[in-house]
PDB file of C-alpha atoms and ligand atoms in Angstrom:
ATOM      1  CA  MET G   1      30.391  11.352  45.530  1.00 37.00           C
ATOM      2  CA  ALA G   2      27.657   8.945  44.585  1.00 42.00           C
ATOM      3  CA  LYS G   3      26.984  11.201  41.628  1.00 45.00           C
ATOM      4  CA  ALA G   4      30.203  10.098  39.935  1.00 45.00           C
ATOM      5  CA  TYR G   5      29.071   6.474  39.848  1.00 49.00           C
ATOM      6  CA  LEU G   6      25.556   7.094  38.696  1.00 47.00           C
ATOM      7  CA  PRO G   7      26.233   7.922  35.045  1.00 53.00           C
ATOM      8  CA  LYS G   8      28.460   4.866  34.664  1.00 54.00           C
ATOM      9  CA  ALA G   9      25.852   2.561  36.164  1.00 51.00           C
ATOM     10  CA  ALA G  10      23.170   4.176  34.080  1.00 53.00           C
ATOM     11  CA  LEU G  11      25.313   3.784  30.968  1.00 48.00           C
ATOM     12  CA  ILE G  12      25.839   0.080  31.646  1.00 48.00           C
ATOM     13  CA  LEU G  13      22.140  -0.444  32.259  1.00 50.00           C
ATOM     14  CA  PHE G  14      21.325   1.539  29.098  1.00 50.00           C
ATOM     15  CA  SER G  15      23.742  -0.503  26.964  1.00 54.00           C
ATOM     16  CA  VAL G  16      22.384  -3.778  28.311  1.00 50.00           C
ATOM     17  CA  GLY G  17      18.878  -2.505  27.602  1.00 49.00           C
ATOM     18  CA  VAL G  18      19.705  -1.482  24.040  1.00 47.00           C
ATOM     19  CA  GLY G  19      21.482  -4.791  23.443  1.00 45.00           C
ATOM     20  CA  PHE G  20      18.432  -6.659  24.683  1.00 42.00           C
ATOM     21  CA  LEU G  21      16.111  -4.595  22.519  1.00 43.00           C
ATOM     22  CA  LEU G  22      18.232  -5.227  19.426  1.00 45.00           C
ATOM     23  CA  VAL G  23      18.208  -8.970  20.018  1.00 40.00           C
ATOM     24  CA  ALA G  24      14.503  -8.985  20.892  1.00 38.00           C
ATOM     25  CA  GLY G  25      13.786  -6.832  17.831  1.00 42.00           C
ATOM     26  CA  SER G  26      15.467  -9.208  15.429  1.00 47.00           C
ATOM     27  CA  ASP G  27      13.775 -12.206  17.088  1.00 51.00           C
ATOM     28  CA  ASP G  28      10.402 -10.536  16.723  1.00 78.00           C
ATOM     29  CA  ASP G  29      10.886  -9.698  13.097  1.00 90.00           C
ATOM     30  CA  PRO G  30      13.230 -12.048  11.304  1.00 94.00           C
ATOM     31  CA  PHE G  31      12.437 -10.297   8.023  1.00 97.00           C
ATOM     32  CA  LEU G  32      13.551  -6.802   9.031  1.00 97.00           C
ATOM     33  CA  GLY G  33      16.880  -7.243   7.224  1.00 97.00           C
ATOM     34  CA  ASP G  34      15.099  -8.447   4.070  1.00 98.00           C
ATOM     35  CA  ARG G  35      12.803  -5.464   4.251  1.00 98.00           C
ATOM     36  CA  ARG G  36      15.720  -3.033   4.566  1.00 98.00           C
ATOM     37  CA  GLU G  37      17.330  -4.634   1.508  1.00 98.00           C
ATOM     38  CA  MET G  38      14.042  -4.446  -0.381  1.00 98.00           C
ATOM     39  CA  VAL G  39      13.722  -0.720   0.303  1.00 98.00           C
ATOM     40  CA  ARG G  40      17.350  -0.009  -0.569  1.00 98.00           C
ATOM     41  CA  ARG G  41      17.767  -2.119  -3.698  1.00 98.00           C
ATOM     42  CA  GLN G  42      14.311  -2.153  -5.238  1.00 98.00           C
ATOM     43  CA  ILE G  43      12.883   1.195  -4.265  1.00 98.00           C
ATOM     44  CA  GLU G  44      15.531   3.792  -3.376  1.00 98.00           C
ATOM     45  CA  ALA G  45      17.768   2.512  -6.173  1.00 98.00           C
ATOM     46  CA  ARG G  46      14.950   3.177  -8.656  1.00 97.00           C
ATOM     47  CA  GLY G  47      14.729   6.798  -7.596  1.00 97.00           C
ATOM     48  CA  ILE G  48      12.008   6.870  -4.933  1.00 97.00           C
ATOM     49  CA  LYS G  49      13.295   9.220  -2.240  1.00 96.00           C
ATOM     50  CA  ASP G  50      10.115  10.125  -0.330  1.00 98.00           C
ATOM     51  CA  GLN G  51      11.121   9.266   3.244  1.00 98.00           C
ATOM     52  CA  LYS G  52       7.531   8.754   4.397  1.00 98.00           C
ATOM     53  CA  VAL G  53       6.869   6.215   1.642  1.00 98.00           C
ATOM     54  CA  LEU G  54      10.192   4.451   2.301  1.00 98.00           C
ATOM     55  CA  GLY G  55       9.386   4.403   6.019  1.00 98.00           C
ATOM     56  CA  ALA G  56       6.003   2.778   5.421  1.00 98.00           C
ATOM     57  CA  LEU G  57       7.551   0.058   3.229  1.00 98.00           C
ATOM     58  CA  LEU G  58      10.162  -0.547   5.903  1.00 98.00           C
ATOM     59  CA  HIS G  59       7.534  -0.825   8.594  1.00 98.00           C
ATOM     60  CA  VAL G  60       4.758  -2.979   7.076  1.00 98.00           C
ATOM     61  CA  PRO G  61       5.517  -6.726   7.406  1.00 98.00           C
ATOM     62  CA  ARG G  62       4.956  -7.743   3.759  1.00 98.00           C
ATOM     63  CA  HIS G  63       5.533 -11.407   4.653  1.00 98.00           C
ATOM     64  CA  ARG G  64       2.284 -11.349   6.642  1.00 98.00           C
ATOM     65  CA  PHE G  65       0.382 -10.648   3.405  1.00 98.00           C
ATOM     66  CA  VAL G  66       1.446 -13.789   1.516  1.00 98.00           C
ATOM     67  CA  ALA G  67       0.707 -17.491   2.014  1.00 97.00           C
ATOM     68  CA  THR G  68       3.067 -19.480   4.240  1.00 96.00           C
ATOM     69  CA  GLU G  69       4.485 -21.352   1.218  1.00 97.00           C
ATOM     70  CA  LEU G  70       5.613 -18.027  -0.263  1.00 97.00           C
ATOM     71  CA  LEU G  71       7.072 -16.576   2.934  1.00 96.00           C
ATOM     72  CA  GLN G  72      10.657 -16.733   1.694  1.00 96.00           C
ATOM     73  CA  LEU G  73       9.673 -14.893  -1.498  1.00 98.00           C
ATOM     74  CA  ALA G  74       7.798 -12.088   0.242  1.00 98.00           C
ATOM     75  CA  TYR G  75      10.578  -9.511  -0.247  1.00 98.00           C
ATOM     76  CA  GLN G  76      11.587 -10.385  -3.782  1.00 98.00           C
ATOM     77  CA  ASP G  77      11.331  -7.882  -6.612  1.00 98.00           C
ATOM     78  CA  SER G  78       8.076  -9.150  -8.131  1.00 98.00           C
ATOM     79  CA  PRO G  79       4.345  -9.549  -7.673  1.00 98.00           C
ATOM     80  CA  LEU G  80       3.233 -12.801  -5.985  1.00 98.00           C
ATOM     81  CA  PRO G  81       0.075 -14.893  -6.248  1.00 98.00           C
ATOM     82  CA  ILE G  82      -2.519 -14.452  -3.484  1.00 98.00           C
ATOM     83  CA  GLY G  83      -5.062 -16.994  -4.791  1.00 97.00           C
ATOM     84  CA  TYR G  84      -8.114 -16.647  -7.043  1.00 97.00           C
ATOM     85  CA  GLY G  85      -5.823 -15.667  -9.930  1.00 97.00           C
ATOM     86  CA  GLN G  86      -4.914 -12.370  -8.197  1.00 98.00           C
ATOM     87  CA  THR G  87      -1.575 -10.932  -7.087  1.00 98.00           C
ATOM     88  CA  ILE G  88       0.023  -8.728  -4.451  1.00 98.00           C
ATOM     89  CA  SER G  89       1.851  -6.028  -6.443  1.00 98.00           C
ATOM     90  CA  GLN G  90       5.624  -5.724  -6.770  1.00 98.00           C
ATOM     91  CA  PRO G  91       6.995  -3.614  -3.862  1.00 98.00           C
ATOM     92  CA  TYR G  92       8.355  -0.958  -6.254  1.00 98.00           C
ATOM     93  CA  ILE G  93       4.942  -0.488  -7.876  1.00 98.00           C
ATOM     94  CA  VAL G  94       3.312  -0.126  -4.441  1.00 98.00           C
ATOM     95  CA  ALA G  95       5.896   2.532  -3.523  1.00 98.00           C
ATOM     96  CA  LEU G  96       5.532   4.314  -6.873  1.00 98.00           C
ATOM     97  CA  MET G  97       1.726   4.477  -6.721  1.00 98.00           C
ATOM     98  CA  THR G  98       1.772   5.559  -3.069  1.00 98.00           C
ATOM     99  CA  GLY G  99       4.203   8.387  -3.846  1.00 98.00           C
ATOM    100  CA  LEU G 100       2.120   9.595  -6.795  1.00 98.00           C
ATOM    101  CA  LEU G 101      -0.895  10.082  -4.526  1.00 98.00           C
ATOM    102  CA  GLU G 102       1.012  12.783  -2.563  1.00 98.00           C
ATOM    103  CA  VAL G 103      -0.758  11.781   0.633  1.00 98.00           C
ATOM    104  CA  LYS G 104      -1.015  13.905   3.762  1.00 98.00           C
ATOM    105  CA  PRO G 105      -1.724  12.710   7.321  1.00 98.00           C
ATOM    106  CA  GLU G 106      -5.259  14.140   7.278  1.00 98.00           C
ATOM    107  CA  HIS G 107      -6.220  12.428   4.000  1.00 98.00           C
ATOM    108  CA  ARG G 108      -8.996   9.919   3.389  1.00 98.00           C
ATOM    109  CA  ILE G 109      -8.051   7.569   0.543  1.00 99.00           C
ATOM    110  CA  LEU G 110     -10.096   5.078  -1.480  1.00 99.00           C
ATOM    111  CA  GLU G 111      -8.492   1.910  -2.789  1.00 99.00           C
ATOM    112  CA  VAL G 112     -10.149  -0.286  -5.427  1.00 98.00           C
ATOM    113  CA  GLY G 113      -8.827  -3.876  -5.221  1.00 98.00           C
ATOM    114  CA  THR G 114      -7.994  -4.768  -1.596  1.00 98.00           C
ATOM    115  CA  GLY G 115      -6.365  -8.081  -2.612  1.00 98.00           C
ATOM    116  CA  SER G 116      -4.048  -9.066   0.225  1.00 98.00           C
ATOM    117  CA  GLY G 117      -4.500  -5.726   2.023  1.00 98.00           C
ATOM    118  CA  TYR G 118      -0.811  -4.791   1.666  1.00 98.00           C
ATOM    119  CA  GLN G 119      -1.319  -1.557  -0.270  1.00 98.00           C
ATOM    120  CA  ALA G 120      -4.076  -0.559   2.168  1.00 98.00           C
ATOM    121  CA  ALA G 121      -1.674  -1.124   5.093  1.00 98.00           C
ATOM    122  CA  ILE G 122       1.035   1.013   3.448  1.00 98.00           C
ATOM    123  CA  LEU G 123      -1.479   3.830   2.983  1.00 98.00           C
ATOM    124  CA  ALA G 124      -2.805   3.423   6.512  1.00 98.00           C
ATOM    125  CA  GLU G 125       0.689   4.210   7.826  1.00 98.00           C
ATOM    126  CA  LEU G 126       0.531   7.581   6.080  1.00 98.00           C
ATOM    127  CA  VAL G 127      -3.045   8.864   6.152  1.00 98.00           C
ATOM    128  CA  LYS G 128      -6.015   9.248   8.475  1.00 98.00           C
ATOM    129  CA  GLU G 129      -8.440   6.812   6.843  1.00 98.00           C
ATOM    130  CA  VAL G 130      -8.287   4.185   4.127  1.00 99.00           C
ATOM    131  CA  TYR G 131     -11.390   2.745   2.452  1.00 99.00           C
ATOM    132  CA  SER G 132     -10.788  -0.357   0.368  1.00 99.00           C
ATOM    133  CA  ILE G 133     -13.160  -2.345  -1.859  1.00 98.00           C
ATOM    134  CA  GLU G 134     -12.631  -5.922  -3.061  1.00 98.00           C
ATOM    135  CA  ILE G 135     -14.852  -7.789  -5.516  1.00 98.00           C
ATOM    136  CA  ILE G 136     -13.829 -11.352  -4.508  1.00 98.00           C
ATOM    137  CA  PRO G 137     -15.479 -11.992  -1.114  1.00 98.00           C
ATOM    138  CA  ALA G 138     -12.931 -14.565   0.142  1.00 98.00           C
ATOM    139  CA  LEU G 139     -10.013 -12.198  -0.562  1.00 98.00           C
ATOM    140  CA  GLY G 140     -11.750  -9.201   0.974  1.00 98.00           C
ATOM    141  CA  GLU G 141     -12.640 -11.156   4.099  1.00 98.00           C
ATOM    142  CA  SER G 142      -9.164 -12.566   4.649  1.00 98.00           C
ATOM    143  CA  ALA G 143      -7.575  -9.149   4.053  1.00 98.00           C
ATOM    144  CA  GLN G 144      -9.937  -7.611   6.599  1.00 98.00           C
ATOM    145  CA  LYS G 145      -9.018 -10.289   9.167  1.00 98.00           C
ATOM    146  CA  ARG G 146      -5.286  -9.877   8.498  1.00 98.00           C
ATOM    147  CA  LEU G 147      -5.436  -6.084   8.787  1.00 98.00           C
ATOM    148  CA  SER G 148      -7.259  -6.201  12.103  1.00 98.00           C
ATOM    149  CA  GLU G 149      -4.837  -8.839  13.457  1.00 98.00           C
ATOM    150  CA  LEU G 150      -2.028  -6.456  12.534  1.00 98.00           C
ATOM    151  CA  GLY G 151      -3.789  -3.723  14.501  1.00 98.00           C
ATOM    152  CA  TYR G 152      -4.852  -1.366  11.695  1.00 98.00           C
ATOM    153  CA  GLN G 153      -7.818   0.610  12.958  1.00 98.00           C
ATOM    154  CA  ASN G 154      -8.004   3.198  10.204  1.00 98.00           C
ATOM    155  CA  ILE G 155      -8.822   0.833   7.319  1.00 98.00           C
ATOM    156  CA  THR G 156     -12.434   0.085   6.400  1.00 98.00           C
ATOM    157  CA  THR G 157     -13.047  -2.627   3.824  1.00 98.00           C
ATOM    158  CA  ARG G 158     -16.086  -3.804   1.962  1.00 98.00           C
ATOM    159  CA  ILE G 159     -16.989  -6.330  -0.707  1.00 98.00           C
ATOM    160  CA  GLY G 160     -18.313  -4.896  -3.956  1.00 98.00           C
ATOM    161  CA  ASP G 161     -17.564  -3.592  -7.425  1.00 98.00           C
ATOM    162  CA  GLY G 162     -15.107  -0.771  -6.929  1.00 98.00           C
ATOM    163  CA  TYR G 163     -15.812   0.657 -10.391  1.00 98.00           C
ATOM    164  CA  PHE G 164     -18.664   2.505  -8.706  1.00 98.00           C
ATOM    165  CA  GLY G 165     -16.523   3.702  -5.794  1.00 98.00           C
ATOM    166  CA  TRP G 166     -17.951   4.229  -2.314  1.00 98.00           C
ATOM    167  CA  PRO G 167     -20.391   7.153  -2.654  1.00 98.00           C
ATOM    168  CA  GLU G 168     -21.391   7.115   1.044  1.00 98.00           C
ATOM    169  CA  LYS G 169     -17.789   7.833   2.066  1.00 98.00           C
ATOM    170  CA  ALA G 170     -16.975  10.282  -0.750  1.00 98.00           C
ATOM    171  CA  PRO G 171     -15.374  12.674  -1.507  1.00 98.00           C
ATOM    172  CA  PHE G 172     -11.837  11.280  -1.218  1.00 98.00           C
ATOM    173  CA  ASP G 173      -8.530  13.154  -1.150  1.00 98.00           C
ATOM    174  CA  GLY G 174      -7.025  10.458  -3.352  1.00 98.00           C
ATOM    175  CA  ILE G 175      -8.028   7.248  -5.138  1.00 99.00           C
ATOM    176  CA  ILE G 176      -5.822   4.282  -6.033  1.00 99.00           C
ATOM    177  CA  VAL G 177      -6.982   1.537  -8.377  1.00 98.00           C
ATOM    178  CA  THR G 178      -4.859  -1.610  -8.190  1.00 98.00           C
ATOM    179  CA  ALA G 179      -6.425  -3.487 -11.122  1.00 98.00           C
ATOM    180  CA  ALA G 180      -6.288  -2.609 -14.828  1.00 98.00           C
ATOM    181  CA  ALA G 181      -9.243  -0.592 -16.119  1.00 98.00           C
ATOM    182  CA  THR G 182     -10.202  -0.024 -19.741  1.00 96.00           C
ATOM    183  CA  ASP G 183     -11.156   3.576 -18.945  1.00 96.00           C
ATOM    184  CA  ILE G 184     -11.044   6.016 -16.066  1.00 97.00           C
ATOM    185  CA  PRO G 185     -14.253   5.110 -14.224  1.00 98.00           C
ATOM    186  CA  PRO G 186     -16.489   8.231 -14.193  1.00 97.00           C
ATOM    187  CA  PRO G 187     -17.932   7.404 -10.729  1.00 98.00           C
ATOM    188  CA  LEU G 188     -14.400   7.429  -9.282  1.00 98.00           C
ATOM    189  CA  LEU G 189     -13.569  10.793 -10.827  1.00 98.00           C
ATOM    190  CA  GLU G 190     -16.846  12.075  -9.447  1.00 97.00           C
ATOM    191  CA  GLN G 191     -15.877  10.930  -5.921  1.00 98.00           C
ATOM    192  CA  LEU G 192     -12.442  12.582  -6.017  1.00 98.00           C
ATOM    193  CA  LYS G 193     -11.965  16.007  -4.408  1.00 98.00           C
ATOM    194  CA  PRO G 194     -10.935  18.850  -6.724  1.00 97.00           C
ATOM    195  CA  THR G 195      -7.101  18.885  -7.057  1.00 96.00           C
ATOM    196  CA  GLY G 196      -7.029  15.292  -5.726  1.00 98.00           C
ATOM    197  CA  HIS G 197      -5.069  12.553  -7.501  1.00 98.00           C
ATOM    198  CA  MET G 198      -6.199   9.183  -8.830  1.00 98.00           C
ATOM    199  CA  VAL G 199      -3.544   6.590  -9.718  1.00 98.00           C
ATOM    200  CA  ILE G 200      -4.854   3.935 -12.095  1.00 98.00           C
ATOM    201  CA  PRO G 201      -3.508   1.449 -14.649  1.00 98.00           C
ATOM    202  CA  VAL G 202      -5.440   1.901 -17.898  1.00 98.00           C
ATOM    203  CA  GLY G 203      -5.370  -0.273 -20.983  1.00 97.00           C
ATOM    204  CA  ASN G 204      -5.970  -3.732 -22.359  1.00 95.00           C
ATOM    205  CA  PRO G 205      -6.157  -6.154 -19.417  1.00 90.00           C
ATOM    206  CA  ASP G 206      -4.351  -8.854 -21.441  1.00 90.00           C
ATOM    207  CA  GLN G 207      -1.383  -6.652 -22.274  1.00 93.00           C
ATOM    208  CA  THR G 208       0.858  -4.079 -20.677  1.00 97.00           C
ATOM    209  CA  GLN G 209      -1.098  -1.096 -19.405  1.00 97.00           C
ATOM    210  CA  LEU G 210      -0.160   2.519 -18.760  1.00 98.00           C
ATOM    211  CA  LEU G 211      -0.071   3.770 -15.215  1.00 98.00           C
ATOM    212  CA  LYS G 212      -1.940   7.084 -15.252  1.00 98.00           C
ATOM    213  CA  LEU G 213      -1.867   9.910 -12.755  1.00 98.00           C
ATOM    214  CA  VAL G 214      -5.190  11.714 -13.006  1.00 98.00           C
ATOM    215  CA  THR G 215      -5.591  15.082 -11.291  1.00 98.00           C
ATOM    216  CA  LYS G 216      -9.079  16.460 -10.884  1.00 98.00           C
ATOM    217  CA  ASN G 217      -9.414  20.092 -11.851  1.00 96.00           C
ATOM    218  CA  PRO G 218     -11.937  22.309 -10.080  1.00 92.00           C
ATOM    219  CA  ASP G 219     -13.161  23.466 -13.502  1.00 92.00           C
ATOM    220  CA  GLY G 220     -12.808  21.528 -16.708  1.00 91.00           C
ATOM    221  CA  PRO G 221     -11.541  18.081 -17.552  1.00 95.00           C
ATOM    222  CA  PRO G 222      -8.902  16.297 -15.459  1.00 97.00           C
ATOM    223  CA  THR G 223      -5.196  16.413 -16.232  1.00 98.00           C
ATOM    224  CA  VAL G 224      -3.906  12.947 -17.147  1.00 98.00           C
ATOM    225  CA  ARG G 225      -0.213  12.066 -17.089  1.00 98.00           C
ATOM    226  CA  THR G 226       1.216   8.711 -18.186  1.00 98.00           C
ATOM    227  CA  VAL G 227       3.810   7.529 -15.683  1.00 98.00           C
ATOM    228  CA  GLU G 228       5.027   4.074 -16.638  1.00 96.00           C
ATOM    229  CA  ASN G 229       4.212   0.760 -18.327  1.00 97.00           C
ATOM    230  CA  VAL G 230       2.720  -1.695 -15.855  1.00 97.00           C
ATOM    231  CA  ARG G 231       1.023  -5.077 -15.777  1.00 96.00           C
ATOM    232  CA  PHE G 232      -2.010  -5.532 -13.525  1.00 97.00           C
ATOM    233  CA  VAL G 233      -4.780  -8.095 -13.201  1.00 96.00           C
ATOM    234  CA  PRO G 234      -8.031  -6.861 -14.811  1.00 97.00           C
ATOM    235  CA  LEU G 235     -10.581  -4.689 -13.059  1.00 98.00           C
ATOM    236  CA  ARG G 236     -13.581  -7.003 -13.147  1.00 96.00           C
ATOM    237  CA  ARG G 237     -17.145  -5.920 -13.621  1.00 88.00           C
ATOM    238  CA  SER G 238     -19.937  -7.240 -11.443  1.00 84.00           C
ATOM    239  CA  SER G 239     -22.650  -7.363 -14.138  1.00 69.00           C
TER     240      SER G 239
HETATM  241  N1  SAH N 301      -3.848  -3.946  -3.774  1.00 79.06           N
HETATM  242  C1  SAH N 301      -3.685  -5.373  -3.685  1.00 79.06           C
HETATM  243  C2  SAH N 301      -3.367  -6.014  -5.020  1.00 79.06           C
HETATM  244  C3  SAH N 301      -4.564  -6.221  -5.714  1.00 79.06           C
HETATM  245  S1  SAH N 301      -4.673  -7.265  -7.111  1.00 79.06           S
HETATM  246  C4  SAH N 301      -2.643  -5.763  -2.675  1.00 79.06           C
HETATM  247  O1  SAH N 301      -1.983  -4.887  -2.099  1.00 79.06           O
HETATM  248  O2  SAH N 301      -2.503  -6.963  -2.422  1.00 79.06           O
HETATM  249  C5  SAH N 301      -6.177  -6.583  -7.697  1.00 79.06           C
HETATM  250  C6  SAH N 301      -7.380  -6.872  -6.854  1.00 79.06           C
HETATM  251  O3  SAH N 301      -8.463  -6.149  -7.409  1.00 79.06           O
HETATM  252  C7  SAH N 301      -7.778  -8.339  -6.859  1.00 79.06           C
HETATM  253  O4  SAH N 301      -7.886  -8.803  -5.540  1.00 79.06           O
HETATM  254  C8  SAH N 301      -9.116  -8.321  -7.568  1.00 79.06           C
HETATM  255  O5  SAH N 301     -10.021  -9.304  -7.098  1.00 79.06           O
HETATM  256  C9  SAH N 301      -9.622  -6.932  -7.261  1.00 79.06           C
HETATM  257  N2  SAH N 301     -10.631  -6.409  -8.181  1.00 79.06           N
HETATM  258  C10 SAH N 301     -10.748  -6.644  -9.503  1.00 79.06           C
HETATM  259  N3  SAH N 301     -11.811  -5.980  -9.988  1.00 79.06           N
HETATM  260  C11 SAH N 301     -12.369  -5.316  -8.947  1.00 79.06           C
HETATM  261  C12 SAH N 301     -13.496  -4.450  -8.823  1.00 79.06           C
HETATM  262  N4  SAH N 301     -14.272  -4.144  -9.860  1.00 79.06           N
HETATM  263  N5  SAH N 301     -13.783  -3.951  -7.609  1.00 79.06           N
HETATM  264  C13 SAH N 301     -13.021  -4.257  -6.529  1.00 79.06           C
HETATM  265  N6  SAH N 301     -11.953  -5.071  -6.589  1.00 79.06           N
HETATM  266  C14 SAH N 301     -11.624  -5.586  -7.781  1.00 79.06           C
END
């Protein structure tokens, strides 16, 4: 007899629990709705369908990567300043570049240009290890602090000139450069695994650049495909 009552009681308890979780969830993350809109309108609507990439953009709290004054702009369809004349990329560009890398869970990826750490966090949701280099010490240090506060344990950062890559950690399954280069840096190509992809904006730093997808061939020169016109801050040189 008692059996008949149990499911009902359990159902009530379950509904109360779910209701509580929904309320608690929205309290915890007041930007979840903005993030859903961002993914739907800016990313899916522009043709990015990769569910893993969409999931990462939905999950990473982009508002934690911008200054408090810019909090309300965190999910808008544009890059935003992060200090020192640098920017966090437009969400669509982050999604596009991430998709082009064709990442797998076991991958180790190198990023040149840590900036706010947002792109590194997106990658860290999808791969085993992310290595990220930043040339401006203050930016690299604050990104590192932010990423550990957010609990990312698979991102390693360092300060340095990313043009030369990170030979001690090479080879990488994929490389992403988030600043505009005038050429494809030979040391980066060298540190890429055969058949691996490098995504890099190439061109005049003062103008629009071309986003290139470079695929390393086991024999012979790499295959280079132009994907889209983009505008990035320049890849600086340390010397
Ligand atoms: N990926 C970043 C956006 C980066 S903006 C994000 O998600 O927020 C480009 C960054 O590249 C800037 O922080 C800039 O300081 C850095 N950068 C420029 N030249 C560099 C170089 N040679 N090596 C490493 N980082 C560089």
